[in-house]
PDB file of C-alpha atoms in Angstrom:
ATOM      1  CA  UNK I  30      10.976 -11.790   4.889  1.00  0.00           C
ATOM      2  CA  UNK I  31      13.324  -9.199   5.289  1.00  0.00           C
ATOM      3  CA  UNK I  32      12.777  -6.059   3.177  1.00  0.00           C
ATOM      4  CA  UNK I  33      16.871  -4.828   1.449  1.00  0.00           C
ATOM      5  CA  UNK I  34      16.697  -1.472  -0.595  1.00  0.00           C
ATOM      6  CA  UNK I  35      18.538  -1.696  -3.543  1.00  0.00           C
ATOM      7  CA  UNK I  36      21.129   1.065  -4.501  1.00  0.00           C
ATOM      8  CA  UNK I  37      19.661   4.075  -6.655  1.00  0.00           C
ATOM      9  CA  UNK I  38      16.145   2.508  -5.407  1.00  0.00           C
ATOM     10  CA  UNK I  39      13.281   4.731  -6.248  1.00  0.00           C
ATOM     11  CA  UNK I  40      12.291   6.814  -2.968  1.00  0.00           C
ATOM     12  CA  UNK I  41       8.341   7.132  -2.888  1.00  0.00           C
ATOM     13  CA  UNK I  42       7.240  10.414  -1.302  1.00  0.00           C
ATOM     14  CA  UNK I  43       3.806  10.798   0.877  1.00  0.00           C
ATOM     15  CA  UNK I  44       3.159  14.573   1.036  1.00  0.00           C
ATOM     16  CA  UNK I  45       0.860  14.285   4.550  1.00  0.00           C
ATOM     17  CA  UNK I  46      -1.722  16.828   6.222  1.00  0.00           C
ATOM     18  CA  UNK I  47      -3.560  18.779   3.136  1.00  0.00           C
ATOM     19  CA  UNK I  48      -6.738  21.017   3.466  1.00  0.00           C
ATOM     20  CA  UNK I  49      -6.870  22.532   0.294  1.00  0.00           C
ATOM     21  CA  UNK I  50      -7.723  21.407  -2.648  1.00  0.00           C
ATOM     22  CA  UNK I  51      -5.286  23.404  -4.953  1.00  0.00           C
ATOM     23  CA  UNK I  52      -2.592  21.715  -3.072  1.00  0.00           C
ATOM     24  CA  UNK I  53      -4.057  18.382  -3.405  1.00  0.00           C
ATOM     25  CA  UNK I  54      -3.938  19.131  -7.066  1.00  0.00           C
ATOM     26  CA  UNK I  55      -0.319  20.671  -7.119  1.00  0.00           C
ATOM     27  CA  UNK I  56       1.292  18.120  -5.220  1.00  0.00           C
ATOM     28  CA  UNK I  57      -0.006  14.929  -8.061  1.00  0.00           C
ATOM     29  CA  UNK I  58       1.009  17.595 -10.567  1.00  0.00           C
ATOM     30  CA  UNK I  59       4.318  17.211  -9.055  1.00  0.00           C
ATOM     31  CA  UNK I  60       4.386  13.402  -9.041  1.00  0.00           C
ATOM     32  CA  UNK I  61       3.356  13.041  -5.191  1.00  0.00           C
ATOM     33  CA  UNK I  62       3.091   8.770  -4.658  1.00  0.00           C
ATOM     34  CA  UNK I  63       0.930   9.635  -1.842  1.00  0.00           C
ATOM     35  CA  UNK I  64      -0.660  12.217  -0.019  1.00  0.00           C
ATOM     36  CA  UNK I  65      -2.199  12.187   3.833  1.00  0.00           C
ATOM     37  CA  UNK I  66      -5.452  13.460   5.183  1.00  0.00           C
ATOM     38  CA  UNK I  67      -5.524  13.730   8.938  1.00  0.00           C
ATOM     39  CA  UNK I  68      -8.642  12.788  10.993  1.00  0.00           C
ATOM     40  CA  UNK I  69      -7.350  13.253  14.354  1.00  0.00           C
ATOM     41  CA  UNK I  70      -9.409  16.531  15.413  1.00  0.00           C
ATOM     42  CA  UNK I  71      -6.705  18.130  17.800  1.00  0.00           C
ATOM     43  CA  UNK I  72      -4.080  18.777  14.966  1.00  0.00           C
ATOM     44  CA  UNK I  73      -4.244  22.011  12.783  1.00  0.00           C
ATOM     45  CA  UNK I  74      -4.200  20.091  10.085  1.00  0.00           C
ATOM     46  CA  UNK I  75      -7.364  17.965  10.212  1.00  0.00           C
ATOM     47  CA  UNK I  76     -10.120  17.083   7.922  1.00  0.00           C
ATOM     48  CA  UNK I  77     -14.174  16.894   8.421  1.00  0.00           C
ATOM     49  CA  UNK I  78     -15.707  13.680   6.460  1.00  0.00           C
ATOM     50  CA  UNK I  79     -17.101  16.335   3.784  1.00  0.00           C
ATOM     51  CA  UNK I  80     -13.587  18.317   3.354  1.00  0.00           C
ATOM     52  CA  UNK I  81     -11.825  14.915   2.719  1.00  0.00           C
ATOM     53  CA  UNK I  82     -14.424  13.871   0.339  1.00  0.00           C
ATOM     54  CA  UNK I  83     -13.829  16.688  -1.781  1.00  0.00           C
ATOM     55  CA  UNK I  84     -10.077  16.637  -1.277  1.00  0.00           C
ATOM     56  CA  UNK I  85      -9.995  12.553  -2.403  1.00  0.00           C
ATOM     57  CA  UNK I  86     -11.958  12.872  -5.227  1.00  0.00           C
ATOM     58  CA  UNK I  87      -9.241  15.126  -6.797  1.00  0.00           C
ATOM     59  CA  UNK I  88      -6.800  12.191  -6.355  1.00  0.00           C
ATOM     60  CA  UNK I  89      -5.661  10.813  -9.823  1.00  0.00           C
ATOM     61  CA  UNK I  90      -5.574   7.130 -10.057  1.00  0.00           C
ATOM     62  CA  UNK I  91      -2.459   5.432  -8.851  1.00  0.00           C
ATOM     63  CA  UNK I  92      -1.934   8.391  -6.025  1.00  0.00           C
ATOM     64  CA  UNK I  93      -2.375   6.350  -2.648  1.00  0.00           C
ATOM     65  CA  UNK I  94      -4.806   8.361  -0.338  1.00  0.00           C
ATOM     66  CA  UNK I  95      -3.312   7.979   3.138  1.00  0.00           C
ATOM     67  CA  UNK I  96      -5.714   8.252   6.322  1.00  0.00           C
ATOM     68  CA  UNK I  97      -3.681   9.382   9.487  1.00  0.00           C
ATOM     69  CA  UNK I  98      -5.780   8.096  12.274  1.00  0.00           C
ATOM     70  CA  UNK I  99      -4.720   8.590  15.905  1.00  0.00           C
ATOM     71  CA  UNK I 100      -6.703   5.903  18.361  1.00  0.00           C
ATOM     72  CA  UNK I 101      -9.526   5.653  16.656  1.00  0.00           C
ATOM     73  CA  UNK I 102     -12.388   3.679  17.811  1.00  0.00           C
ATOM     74  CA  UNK I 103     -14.225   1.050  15.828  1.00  0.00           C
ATOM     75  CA  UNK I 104     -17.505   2.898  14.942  1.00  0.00           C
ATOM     76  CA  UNK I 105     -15.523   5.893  13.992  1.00  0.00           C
ATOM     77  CA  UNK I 106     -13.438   4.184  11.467  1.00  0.00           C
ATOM     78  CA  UNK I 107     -16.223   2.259  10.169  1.00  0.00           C
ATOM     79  CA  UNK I 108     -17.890   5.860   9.522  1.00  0.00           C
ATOM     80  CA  UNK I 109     -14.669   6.919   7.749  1.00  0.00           C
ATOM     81  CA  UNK I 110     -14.458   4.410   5.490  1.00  0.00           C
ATOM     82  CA  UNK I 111     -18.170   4.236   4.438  1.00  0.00           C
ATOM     83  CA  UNK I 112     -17.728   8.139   3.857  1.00  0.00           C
ATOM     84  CA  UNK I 113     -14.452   8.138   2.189  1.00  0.00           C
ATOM     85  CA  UNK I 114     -12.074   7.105  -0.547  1.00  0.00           C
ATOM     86  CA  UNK I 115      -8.993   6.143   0.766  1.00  0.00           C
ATOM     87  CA  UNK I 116      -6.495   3.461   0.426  1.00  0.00           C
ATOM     88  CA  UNK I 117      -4.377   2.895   3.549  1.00  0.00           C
ATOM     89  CA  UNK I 118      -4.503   3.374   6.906  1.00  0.00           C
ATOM     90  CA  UNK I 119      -1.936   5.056   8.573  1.00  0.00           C
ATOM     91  CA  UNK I 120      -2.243   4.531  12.653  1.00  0.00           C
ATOM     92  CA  UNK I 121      -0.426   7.413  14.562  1.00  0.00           C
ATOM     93  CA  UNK I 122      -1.598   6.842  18.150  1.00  0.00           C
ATOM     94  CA  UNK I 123      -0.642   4.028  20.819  1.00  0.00           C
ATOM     95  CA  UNK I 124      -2.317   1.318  18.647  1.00  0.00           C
ATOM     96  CA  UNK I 125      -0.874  -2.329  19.384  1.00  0.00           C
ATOM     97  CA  UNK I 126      -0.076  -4.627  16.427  1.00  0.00           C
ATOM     98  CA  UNK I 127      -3.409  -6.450  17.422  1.00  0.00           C
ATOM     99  CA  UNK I 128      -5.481  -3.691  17.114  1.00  0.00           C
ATOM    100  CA  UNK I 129      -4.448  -2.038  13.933  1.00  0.00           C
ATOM    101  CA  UNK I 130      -4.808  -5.702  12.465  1.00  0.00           C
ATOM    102  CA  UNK I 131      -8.696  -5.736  14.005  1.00  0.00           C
ATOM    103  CA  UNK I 132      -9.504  -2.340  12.699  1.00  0.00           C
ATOM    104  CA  UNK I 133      -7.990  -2.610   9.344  1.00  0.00           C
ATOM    105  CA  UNK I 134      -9.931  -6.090   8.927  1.00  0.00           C
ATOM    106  CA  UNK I 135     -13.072  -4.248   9.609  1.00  0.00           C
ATOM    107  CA  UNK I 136     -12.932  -1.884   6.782  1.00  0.00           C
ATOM    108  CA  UNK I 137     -10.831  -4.532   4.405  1.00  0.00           C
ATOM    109  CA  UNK I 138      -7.866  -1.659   4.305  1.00  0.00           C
ATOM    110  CA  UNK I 139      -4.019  -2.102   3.974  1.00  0.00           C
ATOM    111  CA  UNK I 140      -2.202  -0.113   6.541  1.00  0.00           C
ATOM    112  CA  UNK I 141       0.848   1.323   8.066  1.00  0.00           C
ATOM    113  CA  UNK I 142       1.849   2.172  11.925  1.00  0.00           C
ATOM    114  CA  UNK I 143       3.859   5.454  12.826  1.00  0.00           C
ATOM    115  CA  UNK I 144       6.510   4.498  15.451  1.00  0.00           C
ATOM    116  CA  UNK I 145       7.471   7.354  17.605  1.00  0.00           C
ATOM    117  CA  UNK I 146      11.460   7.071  18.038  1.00  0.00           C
ATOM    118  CA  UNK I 147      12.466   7.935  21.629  1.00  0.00           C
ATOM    119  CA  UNK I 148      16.091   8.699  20.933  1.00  0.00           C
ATOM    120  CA  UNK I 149      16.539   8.346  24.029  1.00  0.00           C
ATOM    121  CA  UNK I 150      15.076   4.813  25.540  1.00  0.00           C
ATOM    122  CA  UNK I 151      14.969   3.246  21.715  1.00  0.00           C
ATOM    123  CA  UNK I 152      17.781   1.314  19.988  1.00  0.00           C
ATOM    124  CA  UNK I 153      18.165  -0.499  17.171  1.00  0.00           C
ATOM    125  CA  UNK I 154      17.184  -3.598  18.477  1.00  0.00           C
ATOM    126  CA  UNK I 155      14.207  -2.334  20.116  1.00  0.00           C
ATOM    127  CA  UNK I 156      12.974  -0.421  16.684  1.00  0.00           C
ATOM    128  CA  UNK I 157      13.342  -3.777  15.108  1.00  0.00           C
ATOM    129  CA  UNK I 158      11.365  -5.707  17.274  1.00  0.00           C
ATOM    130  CA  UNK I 159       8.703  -3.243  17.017  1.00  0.00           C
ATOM    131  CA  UNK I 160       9.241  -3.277  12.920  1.00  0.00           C
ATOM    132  CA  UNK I 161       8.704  -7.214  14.180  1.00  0.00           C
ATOM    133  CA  UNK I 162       5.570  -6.931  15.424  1.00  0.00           C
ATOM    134  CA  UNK I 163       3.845  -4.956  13.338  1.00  0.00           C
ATOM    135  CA  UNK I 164       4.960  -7.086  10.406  1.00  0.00           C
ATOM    136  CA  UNK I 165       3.478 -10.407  11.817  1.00  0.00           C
ATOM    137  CA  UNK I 166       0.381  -8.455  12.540  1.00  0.00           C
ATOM    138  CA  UNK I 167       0.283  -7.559   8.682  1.00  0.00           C
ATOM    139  CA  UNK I 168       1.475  -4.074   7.807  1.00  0.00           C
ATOM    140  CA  UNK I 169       2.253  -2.915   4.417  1.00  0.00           C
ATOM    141  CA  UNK I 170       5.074  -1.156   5.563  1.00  0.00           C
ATOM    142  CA  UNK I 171       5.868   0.840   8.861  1.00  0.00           C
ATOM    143  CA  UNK I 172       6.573   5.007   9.487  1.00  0.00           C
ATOM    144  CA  UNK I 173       9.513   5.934  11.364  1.00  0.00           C
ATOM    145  CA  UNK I 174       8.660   9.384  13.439  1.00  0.00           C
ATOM    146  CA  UNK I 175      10.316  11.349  16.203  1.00  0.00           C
ATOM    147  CA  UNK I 176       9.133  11.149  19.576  1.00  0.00           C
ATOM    148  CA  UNK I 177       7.312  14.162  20.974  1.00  0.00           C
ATOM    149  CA  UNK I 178       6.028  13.727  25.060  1.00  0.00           C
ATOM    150  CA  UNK I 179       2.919  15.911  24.141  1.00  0.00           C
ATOM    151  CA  UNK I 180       2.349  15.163  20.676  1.00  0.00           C
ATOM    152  CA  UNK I 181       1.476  12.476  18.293  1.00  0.00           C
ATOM    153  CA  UNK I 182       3.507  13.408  15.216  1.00  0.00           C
ATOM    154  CA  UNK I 183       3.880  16.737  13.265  1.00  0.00           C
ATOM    155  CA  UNK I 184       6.359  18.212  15.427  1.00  0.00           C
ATOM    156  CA  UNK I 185       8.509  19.008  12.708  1.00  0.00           C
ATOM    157  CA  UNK I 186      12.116  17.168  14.914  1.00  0.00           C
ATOM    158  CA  UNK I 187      13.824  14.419  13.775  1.00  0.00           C
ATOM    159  CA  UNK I 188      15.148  11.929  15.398  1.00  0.00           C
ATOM    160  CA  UNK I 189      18.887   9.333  15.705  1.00  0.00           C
ATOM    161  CA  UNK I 190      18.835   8.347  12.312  1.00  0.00           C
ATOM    162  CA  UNK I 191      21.249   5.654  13.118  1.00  0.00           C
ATOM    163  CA  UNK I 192      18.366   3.632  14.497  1.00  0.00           C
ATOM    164  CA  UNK I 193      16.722   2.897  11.193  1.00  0.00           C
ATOM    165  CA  UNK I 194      17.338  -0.650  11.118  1.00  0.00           C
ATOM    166  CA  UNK I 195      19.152  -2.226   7.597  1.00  0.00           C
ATOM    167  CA  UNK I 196      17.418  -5.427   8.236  1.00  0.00           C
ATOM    168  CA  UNK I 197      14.010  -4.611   8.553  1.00  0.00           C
ATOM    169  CA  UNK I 198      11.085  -6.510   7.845  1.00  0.00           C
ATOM    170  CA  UNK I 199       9.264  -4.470   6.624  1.00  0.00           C
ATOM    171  CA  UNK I 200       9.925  -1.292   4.191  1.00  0.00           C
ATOM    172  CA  UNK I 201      10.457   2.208   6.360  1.00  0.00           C
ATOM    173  CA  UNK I 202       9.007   5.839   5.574  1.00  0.00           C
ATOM    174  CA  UNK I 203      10.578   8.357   7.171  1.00  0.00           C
ATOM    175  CA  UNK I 204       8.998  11.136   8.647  1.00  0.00           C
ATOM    176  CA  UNK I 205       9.623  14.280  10.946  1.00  0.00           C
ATOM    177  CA  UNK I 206      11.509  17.350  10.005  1.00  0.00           C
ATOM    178  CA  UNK I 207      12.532  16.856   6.697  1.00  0.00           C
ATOM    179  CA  UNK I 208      12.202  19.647   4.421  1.00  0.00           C
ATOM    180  CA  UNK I 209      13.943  20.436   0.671  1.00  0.00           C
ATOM    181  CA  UNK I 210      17.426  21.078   2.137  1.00  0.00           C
ATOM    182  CA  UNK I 211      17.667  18.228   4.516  1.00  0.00           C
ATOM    183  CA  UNK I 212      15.988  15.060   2.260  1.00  0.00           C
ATOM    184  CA  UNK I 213      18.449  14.656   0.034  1.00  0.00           C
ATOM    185  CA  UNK I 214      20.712  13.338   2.951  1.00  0.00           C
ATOM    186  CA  UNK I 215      18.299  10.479   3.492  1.00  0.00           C
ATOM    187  CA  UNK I 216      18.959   9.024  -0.148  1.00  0.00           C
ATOM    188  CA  UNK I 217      21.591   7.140   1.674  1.00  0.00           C
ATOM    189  CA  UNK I 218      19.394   5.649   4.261  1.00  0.00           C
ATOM    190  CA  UNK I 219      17.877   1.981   4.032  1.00  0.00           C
ATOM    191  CA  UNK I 220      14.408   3.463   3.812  1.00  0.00           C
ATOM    192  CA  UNK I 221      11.263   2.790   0.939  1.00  0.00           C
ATOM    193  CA  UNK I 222       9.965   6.437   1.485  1.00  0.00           C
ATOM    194  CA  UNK I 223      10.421   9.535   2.845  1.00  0.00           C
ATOM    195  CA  UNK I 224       6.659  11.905   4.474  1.00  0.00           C
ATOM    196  CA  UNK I 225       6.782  15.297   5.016  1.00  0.00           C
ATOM    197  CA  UNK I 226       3.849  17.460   6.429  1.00  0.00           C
ATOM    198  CA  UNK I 227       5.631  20.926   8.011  1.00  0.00           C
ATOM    199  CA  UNK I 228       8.375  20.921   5.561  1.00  0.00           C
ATOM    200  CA  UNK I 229       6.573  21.649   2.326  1.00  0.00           C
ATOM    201  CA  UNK I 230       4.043  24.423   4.532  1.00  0.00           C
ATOM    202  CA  UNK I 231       3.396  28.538   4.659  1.00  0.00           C
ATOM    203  CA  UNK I 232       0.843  27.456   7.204  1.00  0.00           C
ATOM    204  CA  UNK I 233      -0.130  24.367   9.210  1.00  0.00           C
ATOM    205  CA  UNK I 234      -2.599  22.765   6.559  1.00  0.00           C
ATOM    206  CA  UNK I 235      -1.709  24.925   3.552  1.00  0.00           C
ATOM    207  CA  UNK I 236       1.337  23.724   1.557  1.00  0.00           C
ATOM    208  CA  UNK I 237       3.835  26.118  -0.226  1.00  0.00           C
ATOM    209  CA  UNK I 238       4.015  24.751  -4.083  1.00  0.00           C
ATOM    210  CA  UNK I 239       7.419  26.069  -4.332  1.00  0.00           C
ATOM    211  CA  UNK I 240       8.649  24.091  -1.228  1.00  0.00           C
ATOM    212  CA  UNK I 241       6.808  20.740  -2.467  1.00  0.00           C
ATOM    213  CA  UNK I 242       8.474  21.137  -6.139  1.00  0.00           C
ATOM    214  CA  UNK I 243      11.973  21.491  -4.404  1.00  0.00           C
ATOM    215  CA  UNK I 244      11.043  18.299  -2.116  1.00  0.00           C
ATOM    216  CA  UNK I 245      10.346  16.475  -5.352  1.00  0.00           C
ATOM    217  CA  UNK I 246      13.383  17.681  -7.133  1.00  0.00           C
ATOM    218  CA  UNK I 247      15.666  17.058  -3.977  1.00  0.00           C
ATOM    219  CA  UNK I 248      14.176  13.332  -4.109  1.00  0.00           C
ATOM    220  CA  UNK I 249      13.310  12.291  -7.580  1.00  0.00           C
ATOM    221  CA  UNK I 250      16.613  14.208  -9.022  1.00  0.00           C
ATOM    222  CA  UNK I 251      16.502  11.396 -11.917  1.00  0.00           C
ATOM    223  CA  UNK I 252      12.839  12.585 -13.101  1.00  0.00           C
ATOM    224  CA  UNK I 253      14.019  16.388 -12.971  1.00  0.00           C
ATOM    225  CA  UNK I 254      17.156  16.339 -14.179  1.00  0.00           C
ATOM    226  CA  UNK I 255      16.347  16.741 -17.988  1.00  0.00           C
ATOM    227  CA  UNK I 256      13.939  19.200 -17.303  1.00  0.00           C
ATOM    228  CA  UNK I 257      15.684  22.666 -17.913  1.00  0.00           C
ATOM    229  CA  UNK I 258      17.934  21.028 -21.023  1.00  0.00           C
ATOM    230  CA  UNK I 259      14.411  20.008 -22.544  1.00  0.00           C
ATOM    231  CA  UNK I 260      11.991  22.882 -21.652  1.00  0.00           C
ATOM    232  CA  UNK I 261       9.568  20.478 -20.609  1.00  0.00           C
ATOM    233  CA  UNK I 262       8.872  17.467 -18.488  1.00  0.00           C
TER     234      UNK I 262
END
């Protein structure tokens, strides 16, 4: 089945990489559909079992807790998810279709694979037989990321946004680079959601509530757009 946005669609936003708790709690003030903890231990932004704990359980209901995990091996997921509340998994590394399917089984999670665009080598017809894959292997939807040689995400670049595929089959995030001023120009684009980790940031890990209110109001300008007439939201 192929997934078609529909015009004036409702754009979900995943704010991704938190280590506080007052942003936790700021960004599902702010109507957040999702927000990422990060258990890869290289990036600046990562989470011990007991931070995440604390940071989950601050989660309202019907905010999706999102756990980046970057090749991960069986016993350590297992571990996560016996220590954890989350919801999805969100595989960042070089995990094959087969393998996220295995893992996710283990632990009876839904989850999502980041594709690192390669402006570069990728076109539109190889991004959608990736999309492909991934989709028969059973992912809820699949992240759309720019390509970084020594990194696995966060590198705040974006890629050819003419690759996003129209006729995908499964519904796209976008992530990498976006920020308040550039989002709104990806209302346009056949994508479910939008994730942003650097853009809403004073500090890698530690989010700027100003920046993630903007974010929201760039994206959800229908929820906002009464606010000042009214006073209140």
């Amino acid at each position: 089945m192929q997934y078609h946005e529909t015009q004036g669609h409702k754009m979900h936003v995943k704010f991704c990489g938190f280590t506080q708790l007052s942003d936790i709690q700021t960004a599902a003030q702010l109507g957040a559909d999702a927000v990422g903890l990060v258990f890869y231990p290289p990036s600046p932004r990562a989470v011990t079992i007991e931070q995440a704990q604390t940071l989950s359980a601050a989660v309202p209901a019907f905010v999706s807790v999102v756990a980046l995990v970057v090749n991960m091996t069986k016993d350590e997921l297992i571990k996560l998810a016996n220590n954890v509340s989350f919801d999805i998994i969100q595989f960042h590394g070089d995990e094959t279709p087969e393998q996220c399917q295995q893992l996710a089984d283990m632990v009876n999670k839904r989850w999502i694979k980041a594709l690192r665009i390669n402006t570069e080598q990728d076109s539109l017809d190889s991004v959608r037989a990736q999309i492909n894959q991934f989709a028969t292997a059973g992912a809820s939807s699949i992240l759309l990321d720019a390509y970084h040689q020594d990194s696995y995400g966060g590198t705040g670049q974006r890629f050819d946004w003419s690759l996003i595929p129209h006729d995908s089959a499964l519904p796209i995030v976008l992530a990498g680079g976006l920020d308040a001023d550039n989002v709104a120009t990806t209302l346009d684009l056949p994508i479910y959601g939008v994730d942003v980790s650097g853009g809403i940031e004073v500090d890698k890990g530690k989010k700027d509530a100003a920046k993630m209110r903007a974010f929201m109001k760039a994206v959800k300008r229908d929820r906002w757009q009464n606010a000042t007439v009214t006073g209140a939201i």
